[in-house]
Amino acid sequence: MSQPFPTISDQKQPQAWAITPNSQALAQLAKGIWECAKQTNQRPLVVLSTAGPLIGVRAALEQNRREGLPNNIAFLPQVISFTDWLEAAPGAWKFPKKQSDLERWLSVYINLRKHPKLKTWFKAESDSGAWGLAQAVIDACDALSELVIPQLQGELNVLFDTHSLDTEAWLKKVELVLDQAIAKAYVGLSRNVVDEESAVLLTFWRYLTSIGDPVIRKHLAMAAHLQAAKENAEKNHGEGRPFIWVQTADPKPVEQELIDHYLSEYAQFAPVVRINLDWQTVALWPEALCGQDAEGEIIIADTSEEQQVQQNIHSSRHEGWRLLAARRFEELAWVAAKAIESHLLANKKKIALVAQDRLAARRARALLSRLGDSLRIRDETGWKLSTTRAAAAFDSLLELIRAPKEGPSASVLLEFLQNPYFDLAHSLQKSPEVCLGLVAQFEDVLLASQAKSGWETFVAAIDKANGYASTHGGSPNEQLIELIRFAKKLHLAWQSPLLECSSAYTQLQNHLQDAGMAQRLEKDAAGKQLLEVLKRFDLSGGLYKDLKMRLPEWLSLLKTVIEEASYEEAGKEAEATLSILPLSSTRLREFDAVVVVGCDEQQLPAFSEPPLFFSDALNRYLKSSTITAQYIQQARDLSQLLVSCKNVDLIWQSKSKSGEPLRPSAWIQRLQAMLKKKIPWEVVEAKLKPYEGQSQPIQKSVSIPDSDLIIPKTVSPSAYKALRDCPYRYYVSNLLGLRKAKEFEEGFDASLAGQTLHALLKNFFQALKTEEKKSHSTIHGGTDARRQWMIDHLMKFSEKEFEKLIAGDARILGTLRDWQKQIPSFVDWQLSRENEGWHYHDAEVPIGFTLTITDPDGVKQDIRIAGRADRFDIHQSVASAAAVIDYKNQKIKKITQRAENILDDPQLLIYARGASENPVEARIPGREVEQAEWVTLRADIKNAEKIIRVHPVEDMSGVMAEFSEQVVNDLNDLWAHKPMPAFAPDSVCQYCEARGICRKGMW
Ligand code: SF4
């Protein structure tokens, strides 16, 4: 039973009233407010200490409207939250400018620089850690201000009373009063503080506190309201407008003191009613009923209080409570989703999901999304903006900006270019058709050359690809270079060691515009909010406009601010609404059904992270929130929820991640124990319905190519090797054309280096040929002179060719140095080869041969088997002899293994046959290839005597005959569409891209 509303008297003291926080709480409150209106004949001002119940109170006032009230209160009483009321303070325009969170962080940053003592303490922090700490420092400073500033309230009131029209002078006075109060309090507090951490914090507090702080503004606003109440009372002959304060949650002691004092002062000018919550008939546990004492300890219940609690439990609507247990996380989310679904089926429209376990709530939300638009989901737990696609896209730009001066890694660059908000056509000022597939082509180029980082490397890779295209009948793509130029321009603009925050903001905005991202973000709900958050960084007109910081500091500040921001989903009309919220947000709100997920002993109650700087004892001293206070508040919130809502499902995970049993929260167990005496409150074990089905063992994969499947008429050496290694793999990769999305492997890969070695060797030998034609060249001065010339020039060519790559990725320098160590022995090998009569003739020569086979329809098909030979040598004294050489950037051991399986990897045989059959095409007219060799570019040079540089193909004519027969058979089988089985040794399968398709390992 709630108490009757008090009779408003003119005793100039606040009057107290209490409502019972059960299902009728809002109606009781509304009736009380109307009663106040009736008694005073005025429209009361109702201020709620928290904003959550605002809409509910307004709706209840409308429903409980009383008849016969005078015209001046025809409107609903004004209901406002405390925060909004402070914002609406009269004359707020002349308050000191409100500092944004960002500005406060920056003030921590500046103080760190100014005061070496603080800097020493912070020096271990990384950029992002320091900003996190800055937030903690600000919170702690606010807690200190909360304690100290109330002592100022009297002086602030006087200042309002005697304020002059000169706002500046008034502000100066306020500042002076504040300074004096802080200096005084600092001395007092310092005496109480012994440890270094708190001493540092106090120093911060002293330096940071300014009149733009929220705590100071709060007190100024309260003083302004008080002044307005006074003036109003004077104007109306002592009849002030009634002020109703509704305490919706237990205040911190410091707030309690403040509001008690304030209401007493306000009561001098207007009727004041303070409304509390009365837990007498609602509390389901003694701590919820008794609360804490002045020392902050829980009050032990006496017998009558114990009995009261028992009575509350037995008279509660426990038949509507369900206790559901799930064993695993996935089951937990599934049970929560099912529970919500059952409420929807029972035609419940307003449902709450209390997210004690936030992860499970998120998962349940994902499961519920299949219900579509008929269910509107409002996440009040704060969905982080940083988890949206828009923020990820923006982050890709920041990653590009923060890349080292040589340039970003390929994955960072591709991440940026592939973000959906990047407008390529806009960036390059080209038509969308021109840009079609450009980024994909760029990715292919980088992957093919394994160009992993650095602008120079990327440019070199594109140059190579374009060069190849122009010499092979394709057309080079100039847009690729423009693409690189654009990204490089963005990146280079951020290379100064220190940047001015205000111009950095302008530059960032310009870059968002240039990349077309601003325009696309503007069209997206999350993107719009992101752009709004970024506007906070516009410091151009403020105190910090000249502030400079390092790029990493500025970027991590940017990221931290985005990380803090919440994403607000746009609301849409739906048949039912599900609100995902924390327990505290259910206070004084009405729901048709509530599902609480995460009711295990570890998550209910849940305590907020303890402040970084304060112990629980220090919190008590500062009259801040303590663990005990949070514990009591949650017991009350849960009592209120269970008592006021008809259907409450309490769900918990009965096994922890480590498989240990988890019990439900102690509060639930205590309720179970109490209810057991009357009716048992059973736990319902969630059981997922198993799906039944019969499995069949998977057989080895075999594919029969469809008769319509086009079979390529050209076969490269690597494609033929794939066919020999595993026909199924050839089917997947060469016939179906399926490719795994390629990735850049960690570390530097030798592909680009391998290509570069090939190119520089070609250039070197061409230069050698030219030099030999000069009659006076030192090269003709004997073997030593020739050797020296070759070593010097090969060194020089290597430096030159690798230069660009090293500029892009300094790690490549190691590869160059390794190769340069090889050069003397490589030259020795070349000289000994020359002594045998073999001379370099040509390099990078496209060569192949044609086979004619008959397909199943009896049609003759010409199949071209061709590739590009690394090098041809010719013999000086045998006019018909030529040799083919393949450079391998591999150890000789690998080459020996390769040689053992030459019929499965017959690259050299293909070149040899091609050149012998078409000597003109191979540019060796009149000659035949007699010798084929692999030459390693990574020989073991530790022992100069035992260096093995070369491995020849043995018994050339014998293997060639075998190969020629084999290749005809293989191609006949292929064209006959014969079954293509999956078989290969594990060494091949290990790197096979088709493994996921052939499912090797399952059979
Ligand atoms: S994993 Fe092995 S068996 Fe399967 S397709 Fe690849 S190479 Fe063939």
mmCIF file with all atom_site columns, N, CA and C in Angstrom, residues 655-697:
data_model
loop_
_atom_site.group_PDB
_atom_site.id
_atom_site.type_symbol
_atom_site.label_atom_id
_atom_site.label_alt_id
_atom_site.label_comp_id
_atom_site.label_asym_id
_atom_site.label_entity_id
_atom_site.label_seq_id
_atom_site.pdbx_PDB_ins_code
_atom_site.Cartn_x
_atom_site.Cartn_y
_atom_site.Cartn_z
_atom_site.occupancy
_atom_site.B_iso_or_equiv
_atom_site.pdbx_formal_charge
_atom_site.auth_seq_id
_atom_site.auth_comp_id
_atom_site.auth_asym_id
_atom_site.auth_atom_id
_atom_site.pdbx_PDB_model_num
ATOM 1   N N  . LYS A 1 655 ? 27.020 -24.493 -17.297 1.00 0.00 ? 655 LYS A N  1
ATOM 2   C CA . LYS A 1 655 ? 28.412 -24.995 -17.346 1.00 0.00 ? 655 LYS A CA 1
ATOM 3   C C  . LYS A 1 655 ? 29.305 -23.878 -17.847 1.00 0.00 ? 655 LYS A C  1
ATOM 4   N N  . SER A 1 656 ? 30.420 -23.673 -17.153 1.00 0.00 ? 656 SER A N  1
ATOM 5   C CA . SER A 1 656 ? 31.317 -22.606 -17.582 1.00 0.00 ? 656 SER A CA 1
ATOM 6   C C  . SER A 1 656 ? 32.109 -23.070 -18.804 1.00 0.00 ? 656 SER A C  1
ATOM 7   N N  . LYS A 1 657 ? 32.911 -22.162 -19.353 1.00 0.00 ? 657 LYS A N  1
ATOM 8   C CA . LYS A 1 657 ? 33.713 -22.490 -20.533 1.00 0.00 ? 657 LYS A CA 1
ATOM 9   C C  . LYS A 1 657 ? 34.622 -23.672 -20.258 1.00 0.00 ? 657 LYS A C  1
ATOM 10  N N  . SER A 1 658 ? 35.133 -23.736 -19.010 1.00 0.00 ? 658 SER A N  1
ATOM 11  C CA . SER A 1 658 ? 36.065 -24.814 -18.675 1.00 0.00 ? 658 SER A CA 1
ATOM 12  C C  . SER A 1 658 ? 35.335 -26.100 -18.297 1.00 0.00 ? 658 SER A C  1
ATOM 13  N N  . GLY A 1 659 ? 33.991 -26.096 -18.411 1.00 0.00 ? 659 GLY A N  1
ATOM 14  C CA . GLY A 1 659 ? 33.221 -27.304 -18.131 1.00 0.00 ? 659 GLY A CA 1
ATOM 15  C C  . GLY A 1 659 ? 32.817 -27.434 -16.673 1.00 0.00 ? 659 GLY A C  1
ATOM 16  N N  . GLU A 1 660 ? 33.207 -26.462 -15.842 1.00 0.00 ? 660 GLU A N  1
ATOM 17  C CA . GLU A 1 660 ? 32.833 -26.492 -14.420 1.00 0.00 ? 660 GLU A CA 1
ATOM 18  C C  . GLU A 1 660 ? 31.347 -26.142 -14.294 1.00 0.00 ? 660 GLU A C  1
ATOM 19  N N  . PRO A 1 661 ? 30.637 -26.788 -13.334 1.00 0.00 ? 661 PRO A N  1
ATOM 20  C CA . PRO A 1 661 ? 29.225 -26.410 -13.177 1.00 0.00 ? 661 PRO A CA 1
ATOM 21  C C  . PRO A 1 661 ? 29.094 -24.976 -12.654 1.00 0.00 ? 661 PRO A C  1
ATOM 22  N N  . LEU A 1 662 ? 28.113 -24.278 -13.166 1.00 0.00 ? 662 LEU A N  1
ATOM 23  C CA . LEU A 1 662 ? 27.845 -22.898 -12.725 1.00 0.00 ? 662 LEU A CA 1
ATOM 24  C C  . LEU A 1 662 ? 26.444 -22.885 -12.124 1.00 0.00 ? 662 LEU A C  1
ATOM 25  N N  . ARG A 1 663 ? 26.322 -22.241 -10.992 1.00 0.00 ? 663 ARG A N  1
ATOM 26  C CA . ARG A 1 663 ? 24.981 -22.193 -10.377 1.00 0.00 ? 663 ARG A CA 1
ATOM 27  C C  . ARG A 1 663 ? 24.299 -20.885 -10.756 1.00 0.00 ? 663 ARG A C  1
ATOM 28  N N  . PRO A 1 664 ? 22.967 -20.862 -10.574 1.00 0.00 ? 664 PRO A N  1
ATOM 29  C CA . PRO A 1 664 ? 22.331 -19.562 -10.818 1.00 0.00 ? 664 PRO A CA 1
ATOM 30  C C  . PRO A 1 664 ? 22.749 -18.574 -9.741  1.00 0.00 ? 664 PRO A C  1
ATOM 31  N N  . SER A 1 665 ? 22.478 -17.314 -9.959  1.00 0.00 ? 665 SER A N  1
ATOM 32  C CA . SER A 1 665 ? 22.856 -16.277 -9.014  1.00 0.00 ? 665 SER A CA 1
ATOM 33  C C  . SER A 1 665 ? 22.342 -16.607 -7.601  1.00 0.00 ? 665 SER A C  1
ATOM 34  N N  . ALA A 1 666 ? 23.108 -16.177 -6.604  1.00 0.00 ? 666 ALA A N  1
ATOM 35  C CA . ALA A 1 666 ? 22.724 -16.461 -5.207  1.00 0.00 ? 666 ALA A CA 1
ATOM 36  C C  . ALA A 1 666 ? 21.330 -15.923 -4.917  1.00 0.00 ? 666 ALA A C  1
ATOM 37  N N  . TRP A 1 667 ? 20.967 -14.809 -5.517  1.00 0.00 ? 667 TRP A N  1
ATOM 38  C CA . TRP A 1 667 ? 19.628 -14.244 -5.286  1.00 0.00 ? 667 TRP A CA 1
ATOM 39  C C  . TRP A 1 667 ? 18.553 -15.231 -5.745  1.00 0.00 ? 667 TRP A C  1
ATOM 40  N N  . ILE A 1 668 ? 18.815 -15.866 -6.905  1.00 0.00 ? 668 ILE A N  1
ATOM 41  C CA . ILE A 1 668 ? 17.820 -16.821 -7.421  1.00 0.00 ? 668 ILE A CA 1
ATOM 42  C C  . ILE A 1 668 ? 17.768 -18.049 -6.516  1.00 0.00 ? 668 ILE A C  1
ATOM 43  N N  . GLN A 1 669 ? 18.940 -18.505 -6.087  1.00 0.00 ? 669 GLN A N  1
ATOM 44  C CA . GLN A 1 669 ? 18.960 -19.686 -5.211  1.00 0.00 ? 669 GLN A CA 1
ATOM 45  C C  . GLN A 1 669 ? 18.213 -19.415 -3.901  1.00 0.00 ? 669 GLN A C  1
ATOM 46  N N  . ARG A 1 670 ? 18.383 -18.201 -3.407  1.00 0.00 ? 670 ARG A N  1
ATOM 47  C CA . ARG A 1 670 ? 17.689 -17.869 -2.152  1.00 0.00 ? 670 ARG A CA 1
ATOM 48  C C  . ARG A 1 670 ? 16.178 -17.850 -2.377  1.00 0.00 ? 670 ARG A C  1
ATOM 49  N N  . LEU A 1 671 ? 15.762 -17.341 -3.512  1.00 0.00 ? 671 LEU A N  1
ATOM 50  C CA . LEU A 1 671 ? 14.317 -17.341 -3.816  1.00 0.00 ? 671 LEU A CA 1
ATOM 51  C C  . LEU A 1 671 ? 13.800 -18.773 -3.933  1.00 0.00 ? 671 LEU A C  1
ATOM 52  N N  . GLN A 1 672 ? 14.610 -19.618 -4.601  1.00 0.00 ? 672 GLN A N  1
ATOM 53  C CA . GLN A 1 672 ? 14.212 -21.032 -4.759  1.00 0.00 ? 672 GLN A CA 1
ATOM 54  C C  . GLN A 1 672 ? 14.008 -21.664 -3.396  1.00 0.00 ? 672 GLN A C  1
ATOM 55  N N  . ALA A 1 673 ? 14.981 -21.396 -2.503  1.00 0.00 ? 673 ALA A N  1
ATOM 56  C CA . ALA A 1 673 ? 14.910 -22.005 -1.164  1.00 0.00 ? 673 ALA A CA 1
ATOM 57  C C  . ALA A 1 673 ? 13.654 -21.552 -0.437  1.00 0.00 ? 673 ALA A C  1
ATOM 58  N N  . MET A 1 674 ? 13.315 -20.272 -0.579  1.00 0.00 ? 674 MET A N  1
ATOM 59  C CA . MET A 1 674 ? 12.144 -19.741 0.119   1.00 0.00 ? 674 MET A CA 1
ATOM 60  C C  . MET A 1 674 ? 10.856 -20.308 -0.479  1.00 0.00 ? 674 MET A C  1
ATOM 61  N N  . LEU A 1 675 ? 10.826 -20.387 -1.807  1.00 0.00 ? 675 LEU A N  1
ATOM 62  C CA . LEU A 1 675 ? 9.595  -20.830 -2.460  1.00 0.00 ? 675 LEU A CA 1
ATOM 63  C C  . LEU A 1 675 ? 9.365  -22.325 -2.284  1.00 0.00 ? 675 LEU A C  1
ATOM 64  N N  . LYS A 1 676 ? 10.474 -23.061 -2.093  1.00 0.00 ? 676 LYS A N  1
ATOM 65  C CA . LYS A 1 676 ? 10.378 -24.526 -1.984  1.00 0.00 ? 676 LYS A CA 1
ATOM 66  C C  . LYS A 1 676 ? 9.409  -24.940 -0.882  1.00 0.00 ? 676 LYS A C  1
ATOM 67  N N  . LYS A 1 677 ? 9.371  -24.104 0.152   1.00 0.00 ? 677 LYS A N  1
ATOM 68  C CA . LYS A 1 677 ? 8.507  -24.444 1.276   1.00 0.00 ? 677 LYS A CA 1
ATOM 69  C C  . LYS A 1 677 ? 7.048  -24.491 0.839   1.00 0.00 ? 677 LYS A C  1
ATOM 70  N N  . LYS A 1 678 ? 6.713  -23.715 -0.175  1.00 0.00 ? 678 LYS A N  1
ATOM 71  C CA . LYS A 1 678 ? 5.318  -23.685 -0.616  1.00 0.00 ? 678 LYS A CA 1
ATOM 72  C C  . LYS A 1 678 ? 5.117  -24.440 -1.937  1.00 0.00 ? 678 LYS A C  1
ATOM 73  N N  . ILE A 1 679 ? 5.666  -23.884 -2.962  1.00 0.00 ? 679 ILE A N  1
ATOM 74  C CA . ILE A 1 679 ? 5.605  -24.579 -4.258  1.00 0.00 ? 679 ILE A CA 1
ATOM 75  C C  . ILE A 1 679 ? 7.012  -24.610 -4.849  1.00 0.00 ? 679 ILE A C  1
ATOM 76  N N  . PRO A 1 680 ? 7.421  -25.775 -5.353  1.00 0.00 ? 680 PRO A N  1
ATOM 77  C CA . PRO A 1 680 ? 8.788  -25.817 -5.878  1.00 0.00 ? 680 PRO A CA 1
ATOM 78  C C  . PRO A 1 680 ? 8.922  -24.980 -7.159  1.00 0.00 ? 680 PRO A C  1
ATOM 79  N N  . TRP A 1 681 ? 10.022 -24.297 -7.239  1.00 0.00 ? 681 TRP A N  1
ATOM 80  C CA . TRP A 1 681 ? 10.305 -23.484 -8.420  1.00 0.00 ? 681 TRP A CA 1
ATOM 81  C C  . TRP A 1 681 ? 11.339 -24.256 -9.238  1.00 0.00 ? 681 TRP A C  1
ATOM 82  N N  . GLU A 1 682 ? 10.838 -24.985 -10.226 1.00 0.00 ? 682 GLU A N  1
ATOM 83  C CA . GLU A 1 682 ? 11.691 -25.934 -10.942 1.00 0.00 ? 682 GLU A CA 1
ATOM 84  C C  . GLU A 1 682 ? 12.546 -25.245 -11.999 1.00 0.00 ? 682 GLU A C  1
ATOM 85  N N  . VAL A 1 683 ? 13.704 -25.848 -12.197 1.00 0.00 ? 683 VAL A N  1
ATOM 86  C CA . VAL A 1 683 ? 14.566 -25.375 -13.278 1.00 0.00 ? 683 VAL A CA 1
ATOM 87  C C  . VAL A 1 683 ? 14.203 -26.143 -14.543 1.00 0.00 ? 683 VAL A C  1
ATOM 88  N N  . VAL A 1 684 ? 14.026 -25.445 -15.630 1.00 0.00 ? 684 VAL A N  1
ATOM 89  C CA . VAL A 1 684 ? 13.742 -26.129 -16.903 1.00 0.00 ? 684 VAL A CA 1
ATOM 90  C C  . VAL A 1 684 ? 15.065 -26.238 -17.678 1.00 0.00 ? 684 VAL A C  1
ATOM 91  N N  . GLU A 1 685 ? 15.470 -27.485 -17.922 1.00 0.00 ? 685 GLU A N  1
ATOM 92  C CA . GLU A 1 685 ? 16.715 -27.691 -18.680 1.00 0.00 ? 685 GLU A CA 1
ATOM 93  C C  . GLU A 1 685 ? 16.423 -27.492 -20.170 1.00 0.00 ? 685 GLU A C  1
ATOM 94  N N  . ALA A 1 686 ? 17.185 -26.646 -20.812 1.00 0.00 ? 686 ALA A N  1
ATOM 95  C CA . ALA A 1 686 ? 16.958 -26.441 -22.248 1.00 0.00 ? 686 ALA A CA 1
ATOM 96  C C  . ALA A 1 686 ? 17.473 -27.646 -23.012 1.00 0.00 ? 686 ALA A C  1
ATOM 97  N N  . LYS A 1 687 ? 16.637 -28.145 -23.902 1.00 0.00 ? 687 LYS A N  1
ATOM 98  C CA . LYS A 1 687 ? 17.101 -29.286 -24.703 1.00 0.00 ? 687 LYS A CA 1
ATOM 99  C C  . LYS A 1 687 ? 16.930 -28.943 -26.175 1.00 0.00 ? 687 LYS A C  1
ATOM 100 N N  . LEU A 1 688 ? 18.042 -28.958 -26.854 1.00 0.00 ? 688 LEU A N  1
ATOM 101 C CA . LEU A 1 688 ? 17.966 -28.707 -28.286 1.00 0.00 ? 688 LEU A CA 1
ATOM 102 C C  . LEU A 1 688 ? 17.573 -30.004 -28.968 1.00 0.00 ? 688 LEU A C  1
ATOM 103 N N  . LYS A 1 689 ? 16.633 -29.919 -29.860 1.00 0.00 ? 689 LYS A N  1
ATOM 104 C CA . LYS A 1 689 ? 16.193 -31.122 -30.579 1.00 0.00 ? 689 LYS A CA 1
ATOM 105 C C  . LYS A 1 689 ? 17.315 -31.596 -31.503 1.00 0.00 ? 689 LYS A C  1
ATOM 106 N N  . PRO A 1 690 ? 17.778 -32.826 -31.330 1.00 0.00 ? 690 PRO A N  1
ATOM 107 C CA . PRO A 1 690 ? 18.848 -33.258 -32.242 1.00 0.00 ? 690 PRO A CA 1
ATOM 108 C C  . PRO A 1 690 ? 18.303 -33.504 -33.654 1.00 0.00 ? 690 PRO A C  1
ATOM 109 N N  . TYR A 1 691 ? 19.114 -33.214 -34.623 1.00 0.00 ? 691 TYR A N  1
ATOM 110 C CA . TYR A 1 691 ? 18.724 -33.503 -35.989 1.00 0.00 ? 691 TYR A CA 1
ATOM 111 C C  . TYR A 1 691 ? 19.238 -34.889 -36.356 1.00 0.00 ? 691 TYR A C  1
ATOM 112 N N  . GLU A 1 692 ? 18.424 -35.648 -37.041 1.00 0.00 ? 692 GLU A N  1
ATOM 113 C CA . GLU A 1 692 ? 18.874 -36.995 -37.384 1.00 0.00 ? 692 GLU A CA 1
ATOM 114 C C  . GLU A 1 692 ? 19.197 -37.086 -38.862 1.00 0.00 ? 692 GLU A C  1
ATOM 115 N N  . GLY A 1 693 ? 20.166 -37.909 -39.143 1.00 0.00 ? 693 GLY A N  1
ATOM 116 C CA . GLY A 1 693 ? 20.523 -38.097 -40.540 1.00 0.00 ? 693 GLY A CA 1
ATOM 117 C C  . GLY A 1 693 ? 21.560 -39.204 -40.633 1.00 0.00 ? 693 GLY A C  1
ATOM 118 N N  . GLN A 1 694 ? 21.717 -39.779 -41.796 1.00 0.00 ? 694 GLN A N  1
ATOM 119 C CA . GLN A 1 694 ? 22.698 -40.857 -41.931 1.00 0.00 ? 694 GLN A CA 1
ATOM 120 C C  . GLN A 1 694 ? 23.854 -40.388 -42.785 1.00 0.00 ? 694 GLN A C  1
ATOM 121 N N  . SER A 1 695 ? 25.035 -40.641 -42.252 1.00 0.00 ? 695 SER A N  1
ATOM 122 C CA . SER A 1 695 ? 26.186 -40.178 -43.020 1.00 0.00 ? 695 SER A CA 1
ATOM 123 C C  . SER A 1 695 ? 26.693 -41.301 -43.917 1.00 0.00 ? 695 SER A C  1
ATOM 124 N N  . GLN A 1 696 ? 27.285 -40.900 -44.987 1.00 0.00 ? 696 GLN A N  1
ATOM 125 C CA . GLN A 1 696 ? 27.876 -41.892 -45.884 1.00 0.00 ? 696 GLN A CA 1
ATOM 126 C C  . GLN A 1 696 ? 29.353 -41.585 -46.024 1.00 0.00 ? 696 GLN A C  1
ATOM 127 N N  . PRO A 1 697 ? 30.182 -42.606 -45.919 1.00 0.00 ? 697 PRO A N  1
ATOM 128 C CA . PRO A 1 697 ? 31.615 -42.327 -46.045 1.00 0.00 ? 697 PRO A CA 1
ATOM 129 C C  . PRO A 1 697 ? 31.921 -41.705 -47.409 1.00 0.00 ? 697 PRO A C  1
#
